[in-house]
Tab-separated table of C-alpha atoms in Angstrom:
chain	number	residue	atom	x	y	z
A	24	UNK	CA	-14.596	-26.493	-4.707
A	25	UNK	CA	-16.924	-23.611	-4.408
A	26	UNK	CA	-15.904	-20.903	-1.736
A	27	UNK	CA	-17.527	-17.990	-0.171
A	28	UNK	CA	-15.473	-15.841	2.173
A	29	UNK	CA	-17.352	-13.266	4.116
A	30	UNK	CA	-16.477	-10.156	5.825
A	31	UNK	CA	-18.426	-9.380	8.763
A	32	UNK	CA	-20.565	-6.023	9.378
A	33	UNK	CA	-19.501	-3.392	11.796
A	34	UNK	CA	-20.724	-0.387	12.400
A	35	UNK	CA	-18.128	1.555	13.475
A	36	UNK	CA	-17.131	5.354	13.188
A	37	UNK	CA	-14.755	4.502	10.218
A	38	UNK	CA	-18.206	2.938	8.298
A	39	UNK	CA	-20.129	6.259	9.747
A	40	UNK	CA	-17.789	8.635	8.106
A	41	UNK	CA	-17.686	6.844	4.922
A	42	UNK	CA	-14.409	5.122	5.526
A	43	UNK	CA	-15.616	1.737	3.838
A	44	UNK	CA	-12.367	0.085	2.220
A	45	UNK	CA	-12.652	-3.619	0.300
A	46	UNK	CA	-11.010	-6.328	2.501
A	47	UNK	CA	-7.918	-6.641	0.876
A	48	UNK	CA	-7.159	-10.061	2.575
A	49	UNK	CA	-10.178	-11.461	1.224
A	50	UNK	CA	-8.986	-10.564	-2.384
A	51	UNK	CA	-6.010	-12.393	-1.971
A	52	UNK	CA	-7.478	-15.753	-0.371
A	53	UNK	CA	-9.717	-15.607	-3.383
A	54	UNK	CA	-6.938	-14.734	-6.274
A	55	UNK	CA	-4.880	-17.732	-4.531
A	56	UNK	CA	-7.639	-20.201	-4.557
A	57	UNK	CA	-8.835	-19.274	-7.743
A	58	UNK	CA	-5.381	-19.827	-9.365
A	59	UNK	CA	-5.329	-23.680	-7.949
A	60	UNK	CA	-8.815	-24.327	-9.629
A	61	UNK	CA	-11.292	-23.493	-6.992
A	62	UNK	CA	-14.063	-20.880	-7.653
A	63	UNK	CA	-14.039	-18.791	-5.082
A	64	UNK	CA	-16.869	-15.676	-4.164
A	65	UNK	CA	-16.259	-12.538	-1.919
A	66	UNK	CA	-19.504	-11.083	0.168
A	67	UNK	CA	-18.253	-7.755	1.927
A	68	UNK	CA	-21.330	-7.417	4.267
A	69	UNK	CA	-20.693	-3.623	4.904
A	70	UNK	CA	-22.265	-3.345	1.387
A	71	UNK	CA	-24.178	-6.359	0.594
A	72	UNK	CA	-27.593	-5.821	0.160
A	73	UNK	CA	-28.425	-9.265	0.371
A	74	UNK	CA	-27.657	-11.926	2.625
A	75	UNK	CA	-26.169	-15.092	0.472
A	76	UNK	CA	-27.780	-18.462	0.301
A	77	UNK	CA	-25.126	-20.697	2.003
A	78	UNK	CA	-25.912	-24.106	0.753
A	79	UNK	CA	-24.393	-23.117	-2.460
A	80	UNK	CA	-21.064	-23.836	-1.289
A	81	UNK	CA	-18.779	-26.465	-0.154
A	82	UNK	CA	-16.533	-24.079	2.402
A	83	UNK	CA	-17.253	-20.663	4.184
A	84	UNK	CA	-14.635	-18.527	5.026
A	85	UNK	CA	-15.303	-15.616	7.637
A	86	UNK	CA	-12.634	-12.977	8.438
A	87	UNK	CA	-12.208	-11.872	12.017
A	88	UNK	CA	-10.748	-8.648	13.656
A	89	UNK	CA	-11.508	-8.747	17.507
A	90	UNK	CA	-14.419	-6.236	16.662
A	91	UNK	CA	-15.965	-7.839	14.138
A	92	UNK	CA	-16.129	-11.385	15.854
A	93	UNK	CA	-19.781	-11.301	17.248
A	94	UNK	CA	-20.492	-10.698	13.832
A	95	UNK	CA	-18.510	-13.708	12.800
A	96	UNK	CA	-20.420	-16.148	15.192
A	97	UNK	CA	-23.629	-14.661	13.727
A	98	UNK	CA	-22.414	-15.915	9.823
A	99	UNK	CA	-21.143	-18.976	11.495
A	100	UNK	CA	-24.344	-19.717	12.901
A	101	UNK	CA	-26.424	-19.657	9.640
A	102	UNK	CA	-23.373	-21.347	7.799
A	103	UNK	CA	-23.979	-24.478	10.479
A	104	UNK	CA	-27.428	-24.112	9.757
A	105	UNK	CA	-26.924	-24.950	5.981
A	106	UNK	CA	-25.097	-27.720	7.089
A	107	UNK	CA	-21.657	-26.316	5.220
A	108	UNK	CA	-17.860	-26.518	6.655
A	109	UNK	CA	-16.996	-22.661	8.554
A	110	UNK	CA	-13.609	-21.509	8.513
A	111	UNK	CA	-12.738	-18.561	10.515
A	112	UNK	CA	-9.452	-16.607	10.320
A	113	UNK	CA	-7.887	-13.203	10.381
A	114	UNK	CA	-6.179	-11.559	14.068
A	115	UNK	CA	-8.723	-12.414	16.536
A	116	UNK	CA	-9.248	-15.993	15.744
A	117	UNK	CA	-5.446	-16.071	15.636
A	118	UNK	CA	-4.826	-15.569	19.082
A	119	UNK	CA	-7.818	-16.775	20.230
A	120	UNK	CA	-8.780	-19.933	18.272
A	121	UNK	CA	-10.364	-22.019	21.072
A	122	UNK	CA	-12.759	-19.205	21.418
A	123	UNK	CA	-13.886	-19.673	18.305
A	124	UNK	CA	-13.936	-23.537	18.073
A	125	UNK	CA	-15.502	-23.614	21.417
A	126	UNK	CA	-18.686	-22.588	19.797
A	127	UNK	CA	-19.305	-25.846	17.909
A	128	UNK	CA	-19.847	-23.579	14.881
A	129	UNK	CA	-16.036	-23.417	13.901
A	130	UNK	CA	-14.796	-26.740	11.976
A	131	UNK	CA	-11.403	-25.095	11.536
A	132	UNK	CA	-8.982	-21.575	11.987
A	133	UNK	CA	-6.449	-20.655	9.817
A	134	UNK	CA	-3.976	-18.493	11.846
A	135	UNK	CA	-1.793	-16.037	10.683
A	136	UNK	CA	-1.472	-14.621	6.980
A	137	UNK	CA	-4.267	-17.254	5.473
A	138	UNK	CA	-3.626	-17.094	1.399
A	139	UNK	CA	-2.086	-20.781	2.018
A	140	UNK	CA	-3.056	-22.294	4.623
A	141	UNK	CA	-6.188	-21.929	3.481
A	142	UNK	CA	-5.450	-23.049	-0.131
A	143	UNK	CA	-3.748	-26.248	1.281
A	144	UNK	CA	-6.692	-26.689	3.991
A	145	UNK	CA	-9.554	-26.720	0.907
A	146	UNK	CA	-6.848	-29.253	-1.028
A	147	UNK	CA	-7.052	-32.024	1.636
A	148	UNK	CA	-10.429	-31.063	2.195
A	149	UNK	CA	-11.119	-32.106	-1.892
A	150	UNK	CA	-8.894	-34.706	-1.352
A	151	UNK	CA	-9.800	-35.932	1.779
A	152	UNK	CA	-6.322	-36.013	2.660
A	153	UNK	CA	-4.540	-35.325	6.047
A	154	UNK	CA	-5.421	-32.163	7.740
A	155	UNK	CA	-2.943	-32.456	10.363
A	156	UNK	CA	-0.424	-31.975	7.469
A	157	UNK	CA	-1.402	-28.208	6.930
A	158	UNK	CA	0.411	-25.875	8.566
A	159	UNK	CA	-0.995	-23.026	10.658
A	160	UNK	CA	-4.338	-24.444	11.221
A	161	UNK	CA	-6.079	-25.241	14.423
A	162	UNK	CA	-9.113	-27.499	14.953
A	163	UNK	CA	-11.432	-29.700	17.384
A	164	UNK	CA	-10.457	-32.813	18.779
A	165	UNK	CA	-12.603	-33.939	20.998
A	166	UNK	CA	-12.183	-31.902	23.995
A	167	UNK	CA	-9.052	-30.688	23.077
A	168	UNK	CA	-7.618	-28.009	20.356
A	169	UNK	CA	-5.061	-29.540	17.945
A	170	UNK	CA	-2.726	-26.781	16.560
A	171	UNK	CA	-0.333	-27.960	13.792
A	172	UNK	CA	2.870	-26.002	13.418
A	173	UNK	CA	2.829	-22.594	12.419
A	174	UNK	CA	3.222	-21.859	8.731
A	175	UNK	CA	5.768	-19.784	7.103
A	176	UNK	CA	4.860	-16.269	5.990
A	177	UNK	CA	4.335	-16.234	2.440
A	178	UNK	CA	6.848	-14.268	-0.027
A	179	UNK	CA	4.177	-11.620	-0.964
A	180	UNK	CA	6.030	-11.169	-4.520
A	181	UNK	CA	4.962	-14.583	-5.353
A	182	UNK	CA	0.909	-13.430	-4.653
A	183	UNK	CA	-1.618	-12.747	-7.672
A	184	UNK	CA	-3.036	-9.401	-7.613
A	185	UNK	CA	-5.787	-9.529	-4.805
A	186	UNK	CA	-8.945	-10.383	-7.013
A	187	UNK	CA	-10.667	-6.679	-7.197
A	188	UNK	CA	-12.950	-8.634	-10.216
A	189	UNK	CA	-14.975	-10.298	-7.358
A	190	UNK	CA	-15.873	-7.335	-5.242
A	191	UNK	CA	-18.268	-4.842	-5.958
A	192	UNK	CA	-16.077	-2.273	-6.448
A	193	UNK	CA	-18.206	0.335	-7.361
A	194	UNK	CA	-19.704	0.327	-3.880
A	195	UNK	CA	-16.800	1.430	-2.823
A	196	UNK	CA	-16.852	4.446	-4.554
A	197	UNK	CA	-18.026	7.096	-1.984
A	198	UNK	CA	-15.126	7.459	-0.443
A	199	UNK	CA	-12.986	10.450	-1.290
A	200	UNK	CA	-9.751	12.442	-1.037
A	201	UNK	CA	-9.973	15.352	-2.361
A	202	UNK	CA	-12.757	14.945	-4.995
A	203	UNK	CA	-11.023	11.620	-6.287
A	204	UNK	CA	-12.493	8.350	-5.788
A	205	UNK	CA	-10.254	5.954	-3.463
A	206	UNK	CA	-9.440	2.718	-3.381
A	207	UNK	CA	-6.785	0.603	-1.176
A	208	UNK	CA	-3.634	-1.283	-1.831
A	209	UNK	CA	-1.147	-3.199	0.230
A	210	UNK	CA	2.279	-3.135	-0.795
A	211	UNK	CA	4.262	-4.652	2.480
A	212	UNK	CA	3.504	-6.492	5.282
A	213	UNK	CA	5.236	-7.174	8.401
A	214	UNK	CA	6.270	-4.545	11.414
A	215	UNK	CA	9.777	-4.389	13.278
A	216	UNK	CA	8.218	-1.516	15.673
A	217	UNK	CA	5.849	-3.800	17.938
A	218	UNK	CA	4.011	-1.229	19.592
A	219	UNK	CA	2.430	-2.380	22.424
A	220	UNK	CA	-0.924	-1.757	21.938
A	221	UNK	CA	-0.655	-3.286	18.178
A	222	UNK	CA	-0.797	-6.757	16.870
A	223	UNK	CA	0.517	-6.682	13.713
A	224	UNK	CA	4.003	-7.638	14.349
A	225	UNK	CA	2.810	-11.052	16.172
A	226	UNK	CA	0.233	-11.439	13.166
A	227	UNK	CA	2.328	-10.654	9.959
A	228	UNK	CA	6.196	-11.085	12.155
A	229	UNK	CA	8.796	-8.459	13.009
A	230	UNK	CA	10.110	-8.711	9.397
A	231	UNK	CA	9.513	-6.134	6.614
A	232	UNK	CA	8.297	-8.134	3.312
A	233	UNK	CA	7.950	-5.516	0.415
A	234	UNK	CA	6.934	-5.516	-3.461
A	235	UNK	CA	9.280	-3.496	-5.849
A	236	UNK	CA	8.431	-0.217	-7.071
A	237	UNK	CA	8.096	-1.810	-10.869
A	238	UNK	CA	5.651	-3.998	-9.259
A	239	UNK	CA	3.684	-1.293	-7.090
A	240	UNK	CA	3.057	1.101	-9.826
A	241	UNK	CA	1.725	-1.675	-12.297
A	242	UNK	CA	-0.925	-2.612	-9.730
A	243	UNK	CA	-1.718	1.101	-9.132
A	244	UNK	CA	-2.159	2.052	-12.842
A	245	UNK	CA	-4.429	-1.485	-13.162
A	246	UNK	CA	-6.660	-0.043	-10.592
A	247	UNK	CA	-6.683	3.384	-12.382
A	248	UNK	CA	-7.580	1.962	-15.514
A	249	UNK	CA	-9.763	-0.732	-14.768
A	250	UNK	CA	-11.674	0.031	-11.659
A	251	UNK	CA	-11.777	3.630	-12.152
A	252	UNK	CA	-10.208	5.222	-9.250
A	253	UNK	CA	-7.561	8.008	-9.083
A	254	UNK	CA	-7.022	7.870	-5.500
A	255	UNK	CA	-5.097	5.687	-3.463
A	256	UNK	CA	-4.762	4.485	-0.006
A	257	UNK	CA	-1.731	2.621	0.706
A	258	UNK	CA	-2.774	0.271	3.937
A	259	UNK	CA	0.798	-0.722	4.632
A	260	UNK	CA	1.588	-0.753	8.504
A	261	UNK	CA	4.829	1.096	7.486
A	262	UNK	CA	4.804	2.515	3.702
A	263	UNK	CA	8.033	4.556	4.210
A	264	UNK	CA	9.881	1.897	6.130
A	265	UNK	CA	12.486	2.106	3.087
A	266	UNK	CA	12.688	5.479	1.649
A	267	UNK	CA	14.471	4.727	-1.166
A	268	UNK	CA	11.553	2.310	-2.168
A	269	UNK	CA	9.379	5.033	-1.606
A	270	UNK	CA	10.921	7.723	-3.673
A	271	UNK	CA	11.389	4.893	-6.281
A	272	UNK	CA	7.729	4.522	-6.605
A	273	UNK	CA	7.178	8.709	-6.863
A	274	UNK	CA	9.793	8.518	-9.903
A	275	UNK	CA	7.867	5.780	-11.468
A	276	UNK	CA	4.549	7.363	-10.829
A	277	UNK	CA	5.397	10.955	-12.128
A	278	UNK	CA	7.633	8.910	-15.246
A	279	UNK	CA	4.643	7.614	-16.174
A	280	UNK	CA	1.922	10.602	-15.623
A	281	UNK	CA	-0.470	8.824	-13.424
A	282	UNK	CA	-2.465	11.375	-12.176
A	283	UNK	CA	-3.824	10.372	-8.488
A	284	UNK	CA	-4.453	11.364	-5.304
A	285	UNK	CA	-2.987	9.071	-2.100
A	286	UNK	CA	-2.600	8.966	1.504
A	287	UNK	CA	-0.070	6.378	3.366
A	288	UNK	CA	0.715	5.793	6.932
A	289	UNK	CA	4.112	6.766	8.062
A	290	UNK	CA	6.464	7.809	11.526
A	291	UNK	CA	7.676	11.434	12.670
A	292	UNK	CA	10.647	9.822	12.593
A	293	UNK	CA	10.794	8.723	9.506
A	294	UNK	CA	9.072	11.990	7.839
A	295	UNK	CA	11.696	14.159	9.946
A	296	UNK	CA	15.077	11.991	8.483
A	297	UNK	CA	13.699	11.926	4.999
A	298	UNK	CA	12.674	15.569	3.343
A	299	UNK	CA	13.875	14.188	-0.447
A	300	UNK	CA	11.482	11.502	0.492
A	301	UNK	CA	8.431	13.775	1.780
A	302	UNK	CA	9.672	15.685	-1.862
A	303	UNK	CA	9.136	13.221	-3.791
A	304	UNK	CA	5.878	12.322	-2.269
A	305	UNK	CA	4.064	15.541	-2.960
A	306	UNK	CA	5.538	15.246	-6.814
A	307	UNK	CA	3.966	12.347	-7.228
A	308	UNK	CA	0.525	12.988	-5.447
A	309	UNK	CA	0.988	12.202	-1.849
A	310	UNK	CA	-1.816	14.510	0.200
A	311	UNK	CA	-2.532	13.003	3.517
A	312	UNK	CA	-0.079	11.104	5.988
A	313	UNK	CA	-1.404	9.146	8.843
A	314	UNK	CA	0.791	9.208	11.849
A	315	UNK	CA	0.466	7.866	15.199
A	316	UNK	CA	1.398	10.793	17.721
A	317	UNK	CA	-0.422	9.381	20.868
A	318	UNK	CA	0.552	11.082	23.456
A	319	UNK	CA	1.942	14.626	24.514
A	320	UNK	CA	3.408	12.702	28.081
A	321	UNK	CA	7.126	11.208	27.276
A	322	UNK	CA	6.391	8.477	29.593
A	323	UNK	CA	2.947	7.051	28.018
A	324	UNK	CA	4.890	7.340	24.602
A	325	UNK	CA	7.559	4.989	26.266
A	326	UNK	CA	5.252	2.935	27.785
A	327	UNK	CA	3.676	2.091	24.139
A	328	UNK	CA	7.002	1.279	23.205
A	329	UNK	CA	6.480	4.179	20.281
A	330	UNK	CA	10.157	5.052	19.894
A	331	UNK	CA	9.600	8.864	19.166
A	332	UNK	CA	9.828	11.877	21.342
A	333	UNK	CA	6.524	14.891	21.647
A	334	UNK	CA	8.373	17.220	20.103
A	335	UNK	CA	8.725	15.396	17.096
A	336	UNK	CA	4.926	15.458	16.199
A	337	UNK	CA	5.325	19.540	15.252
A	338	UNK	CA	8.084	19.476	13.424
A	339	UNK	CA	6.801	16.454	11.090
A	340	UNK	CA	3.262	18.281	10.402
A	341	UNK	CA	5.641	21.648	9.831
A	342	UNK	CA	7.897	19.816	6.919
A	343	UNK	CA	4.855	18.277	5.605
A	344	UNK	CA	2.898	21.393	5.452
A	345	UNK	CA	5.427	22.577	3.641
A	346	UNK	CA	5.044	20.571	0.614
A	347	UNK	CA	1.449	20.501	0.737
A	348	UNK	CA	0.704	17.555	2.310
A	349	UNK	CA	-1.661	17.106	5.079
A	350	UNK	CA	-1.589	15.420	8.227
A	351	UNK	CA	-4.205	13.075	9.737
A	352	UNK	CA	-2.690	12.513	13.567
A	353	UNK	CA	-3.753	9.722	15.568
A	354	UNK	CA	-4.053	10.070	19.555
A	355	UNK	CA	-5.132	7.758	22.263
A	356	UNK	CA	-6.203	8.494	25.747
A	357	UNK	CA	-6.832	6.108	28.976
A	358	UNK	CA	-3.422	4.379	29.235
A	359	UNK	CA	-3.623	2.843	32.755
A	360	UNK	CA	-2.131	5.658	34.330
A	361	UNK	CA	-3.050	8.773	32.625
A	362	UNK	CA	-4.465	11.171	34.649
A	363	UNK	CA	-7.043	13.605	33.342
A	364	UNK	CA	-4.858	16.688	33.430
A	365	UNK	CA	-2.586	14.090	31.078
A	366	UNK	CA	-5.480	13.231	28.335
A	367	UNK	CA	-6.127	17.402	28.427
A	368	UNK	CA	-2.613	18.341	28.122
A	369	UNK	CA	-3.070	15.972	24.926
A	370	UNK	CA	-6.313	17.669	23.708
A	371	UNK	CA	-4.096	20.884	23.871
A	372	UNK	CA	-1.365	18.794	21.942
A	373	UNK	CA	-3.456	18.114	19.042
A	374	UNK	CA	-4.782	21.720	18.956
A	375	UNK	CA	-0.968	22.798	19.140
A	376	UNK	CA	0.708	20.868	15.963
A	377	UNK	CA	-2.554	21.724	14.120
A	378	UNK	CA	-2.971	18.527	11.718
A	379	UNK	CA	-5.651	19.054	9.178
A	380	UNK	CA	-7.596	15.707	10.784
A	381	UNK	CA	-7.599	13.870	14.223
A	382	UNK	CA	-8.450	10.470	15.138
A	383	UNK	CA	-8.721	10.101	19.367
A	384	UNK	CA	-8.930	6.048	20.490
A	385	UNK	CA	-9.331	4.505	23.427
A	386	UNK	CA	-6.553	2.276	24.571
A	387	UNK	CA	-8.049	-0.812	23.709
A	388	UNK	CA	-6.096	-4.365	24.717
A	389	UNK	CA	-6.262	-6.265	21.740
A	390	UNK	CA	-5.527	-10.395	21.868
A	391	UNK	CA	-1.623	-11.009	19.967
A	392	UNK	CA	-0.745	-7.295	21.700
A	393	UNK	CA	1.829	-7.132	24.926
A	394	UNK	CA	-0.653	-4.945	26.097
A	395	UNK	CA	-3.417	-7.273	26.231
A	396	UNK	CA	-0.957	-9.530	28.377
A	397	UNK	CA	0.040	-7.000	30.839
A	398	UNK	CA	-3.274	-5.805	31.206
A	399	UNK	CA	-5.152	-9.284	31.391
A	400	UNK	CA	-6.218	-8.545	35.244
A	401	UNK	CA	-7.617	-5.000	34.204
A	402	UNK	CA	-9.844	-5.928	31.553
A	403	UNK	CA	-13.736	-5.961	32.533
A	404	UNK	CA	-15.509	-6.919	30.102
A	405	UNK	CA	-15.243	-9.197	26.894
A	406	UNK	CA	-17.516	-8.337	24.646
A	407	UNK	CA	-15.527	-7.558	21.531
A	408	UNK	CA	-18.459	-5.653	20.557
A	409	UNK	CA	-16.727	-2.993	22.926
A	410	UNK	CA	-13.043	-3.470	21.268
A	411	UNK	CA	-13.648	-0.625	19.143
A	412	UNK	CA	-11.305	2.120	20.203
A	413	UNK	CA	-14.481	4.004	21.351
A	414	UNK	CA	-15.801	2.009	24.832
A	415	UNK	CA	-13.237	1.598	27.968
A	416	UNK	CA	-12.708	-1.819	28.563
A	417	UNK	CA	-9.978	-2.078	31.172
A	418	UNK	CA	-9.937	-0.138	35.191
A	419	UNK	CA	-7.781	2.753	35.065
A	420	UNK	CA	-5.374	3.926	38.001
A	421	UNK	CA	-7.020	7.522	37.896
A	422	UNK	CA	-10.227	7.470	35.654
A	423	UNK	CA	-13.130	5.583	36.071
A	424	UNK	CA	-15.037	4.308	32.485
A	425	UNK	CA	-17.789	7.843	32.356
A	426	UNK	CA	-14.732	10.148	32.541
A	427	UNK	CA	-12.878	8.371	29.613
A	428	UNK	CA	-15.676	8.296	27.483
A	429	UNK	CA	-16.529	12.012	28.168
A	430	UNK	CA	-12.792	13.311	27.695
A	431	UNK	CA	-13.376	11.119	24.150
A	432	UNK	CA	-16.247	13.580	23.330
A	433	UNK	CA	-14.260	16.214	24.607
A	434	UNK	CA	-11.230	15.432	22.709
A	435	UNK	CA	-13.503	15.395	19.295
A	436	UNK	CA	-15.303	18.446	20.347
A	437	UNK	CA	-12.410	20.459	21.163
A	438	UNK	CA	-10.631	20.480	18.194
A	439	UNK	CA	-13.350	19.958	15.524
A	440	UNK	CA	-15.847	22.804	16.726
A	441	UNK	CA	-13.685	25.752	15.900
A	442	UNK	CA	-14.381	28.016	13.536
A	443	UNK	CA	-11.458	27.088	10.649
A	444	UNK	CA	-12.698	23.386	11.030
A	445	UNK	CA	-15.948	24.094	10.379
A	446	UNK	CA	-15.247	26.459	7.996
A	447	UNK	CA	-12.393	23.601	6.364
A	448	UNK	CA	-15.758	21.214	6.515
A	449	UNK	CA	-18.093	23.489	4.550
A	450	UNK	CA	-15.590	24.105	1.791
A	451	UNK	CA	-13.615	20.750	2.006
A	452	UNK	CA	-15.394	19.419	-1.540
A	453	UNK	CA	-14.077	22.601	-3.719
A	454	UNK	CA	-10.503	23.039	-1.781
A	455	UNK	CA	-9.828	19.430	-1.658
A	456	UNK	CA	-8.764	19.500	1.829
A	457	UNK	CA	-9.991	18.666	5.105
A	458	UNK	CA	-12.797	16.307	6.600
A	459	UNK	CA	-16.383	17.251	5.405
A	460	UNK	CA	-19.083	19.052	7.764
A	461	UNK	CA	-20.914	15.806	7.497
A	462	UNK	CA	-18.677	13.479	8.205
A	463	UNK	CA	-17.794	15.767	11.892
A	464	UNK	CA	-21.112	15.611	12.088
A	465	UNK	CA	-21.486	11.318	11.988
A	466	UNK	CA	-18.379	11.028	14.262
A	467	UNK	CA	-20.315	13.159	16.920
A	468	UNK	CA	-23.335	10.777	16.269
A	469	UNK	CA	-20.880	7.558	16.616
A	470	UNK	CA	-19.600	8.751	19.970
A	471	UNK	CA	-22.802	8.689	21.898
């Protein structure tokens, strides 16, 4: 059969700053479909210049975070229009699949991790078999939603490489760490943390699935020599879970004299318990860790179930620092009750453990989280337009939704207009480090 599988448009400060990754989820829905016989097409509509002519194919696919959904209905819409069969999947259709098959323009969602359920959905489809056999799928009857038993993860080792072939790549190509081009990977998926405010451990489960090293670095050096790129963002929810695994890859990468550039998310925690580890990082190219600091208040941090203490947040820029490697912290303000004096105390916070980058959010409830569930009675409004990390969209104890948004602008303000930043901004292009003037510049735009 002939598949196209879309991911929706969203303009978004990640898109504004040039933060424009291919959907790696996509790639391996295609690789997997494409193994079994099926020719299958990816349209990343965050690039496309052209919208594609749905009649063409048998089965659209449409991949759905909770901000990107509106967006989803949109595709969905013309795809019904064609007269084709819409599939929608990804978190937000997850957790909220009768929202989506409510429409009338959803024939069927695949929930969970979709390489196959989806494969085994398109089978019966061909087939005309029984699609109450496939696991993890949910779909009309009637008036009524019929869910078949989940499906079991799959064993990620047993994958094809995500199919890179069928993106256009090159479009890509504007985004940069340090003067090198940057591409993603995903080497693990799976969370045992379950931080409140996050879904991926109800998405992907509370188990850790990993690749090998041998594995990791042949997929890295593929993209390096195929695609181009000598930078690397691993997207993993928790890269350094395993250190050992992590210092494994480093040997392999420096054994074997790939020269890139990468970035990874990590934990103070887990950066604090592990200097070989954080050594063998900047060997091997490591230059920016994302962490998630949150808070400076001890009590929000428990509250998002984060498992790490303030102080933690300086000593884990310090050691990294100290091997060159730069820190991109990640703060969010307007838990239900924060105070303002809290949110500035936070501002101050940032300022304090001087990262080279910031990113400030807005608590946002996300369907699959426990905080979407605790908060259900707060929320105001839901149009998942709004579930961007920039727009309030629950009542606060002390705050109403104008003083979180300016505190937001504050919070950017603060610690981007000083004179180093700027300074860092103007010369970021020759001294590989920091964010560019122009990108501070679109986040300011994206904020009002």
């Amino acid at each position: 059969m002939r598949i196209l599988l879309c991911y929706p448009f969203r303009d978004d400060t990640y898109r504004k700053v040039g933060f424009i990754l291919p959907p790696m989820g996509l790639g391996y829905i295609a690789a997997v479909l494409r193994a079994h016989g099926h020719r299958a097409e990816i349209v990343d509509f965050n690039i496309a210049k052209e919208t594609p002519d749905y009649s063409l194919y048998d089965i659209v696919g449409i991949s759905c975070d909770t901000s990107r959904y509106n967006a989803g209905v949109r595709i969905a819409e013309a795809v019904r229009a064609a007269g084709k069969t819409v599939v929608m999947g990804g978190p937000h259709v997850t957790f909220n699949d009768g929202e989506a098959l409510e429409t009338g323009l959803c024939d069927y969602v695949v929930r969970g991790e979709g390489e196959y359920t989806f494969l085994a959905l398109v089978n019966a489809l061909q087939s005309k078999g029984h699609i109450s056999d496939v696991k993890g799928l949910s779909f009309p009857d009637g008036e009524s939603v019929i869910r078949t038993p989940d499906a079991e993860p799959p064993d990620i080792r047993m994958l094809p490489l995500p199919a890179r072939d069928l993106m256009d790549i090159g479009a890509y190509s504007r985004l940069e760490m340090g003067g090198r081009k940057m591409t993603s990977i995903v080497t693990s998926r799976g969370c045992p943390y379950n931080c409140s405010f996050c879904s991926s451990s109800e998405f992907s489960g509370l188990k850790w699935r990993f690749l090998e090293p041998a594995v990791i670095v042949d997929e890295v050096e593929d993209i390096v020599d195929h695609y181009g790129f000598d930078g690397i963002a691993f997207l993993d929810d928790n890269f350094t879970l395993k250190p050992e695994r992590v210092m494994e890859i480093c040997d392999r990468i420096t054994d074997r004299k790939i020269d890139i550039y990468w970035w990874c998310f990590s934990r103070a925690d887990t950066i604090l318990k592990n200097e070989d580890m954080v050594r063998s990082m900047a060997r091997a190219g490591a230059k920016y860790i994302f962490m998630g600091f949150e808070s400076r208040s001890a009590a929000i941090l428990d509250h998002y179930k984060k498992r790490i203490t303030p102080d933690m947040a300086k000593e884990a820029v310090g050691l990294l620092k100290a091997y060159g490697i730069s820190t991109h912290a990640s703060f969010i303000i307007g838990d239900i009750h924060e105070t303002e004096d809290m949110v500035m105390d936070t501002i101050k916070y940032a300022k304090e453990i001087e990262p080279e980058a910031v990113q400030f959010s807005i608590l946002t409830p996300y369907p699959g989280t426990r905080l979407f569930d605790e908060v259900r009675d707060r929320i105001f409004t839901h149009d998942w337009d709004l579930y961007d990390c920039l727009h309030p969209v629950i009542r606060l104890d002390y705050m109403n939704n104008e003083k979180v948004k300016k505190l937001l602008q504050k919070a950017y303000l603060s610690f981007y207009l000083s004179p180093r930043r700027i300074y860092n901004g103007i010369f970021s292009t020759f001294r590989g480090k920091g964010i560019r003037l122009g990108s501070i510049i679109r986040i300011f735009r994206g904020l009002n």
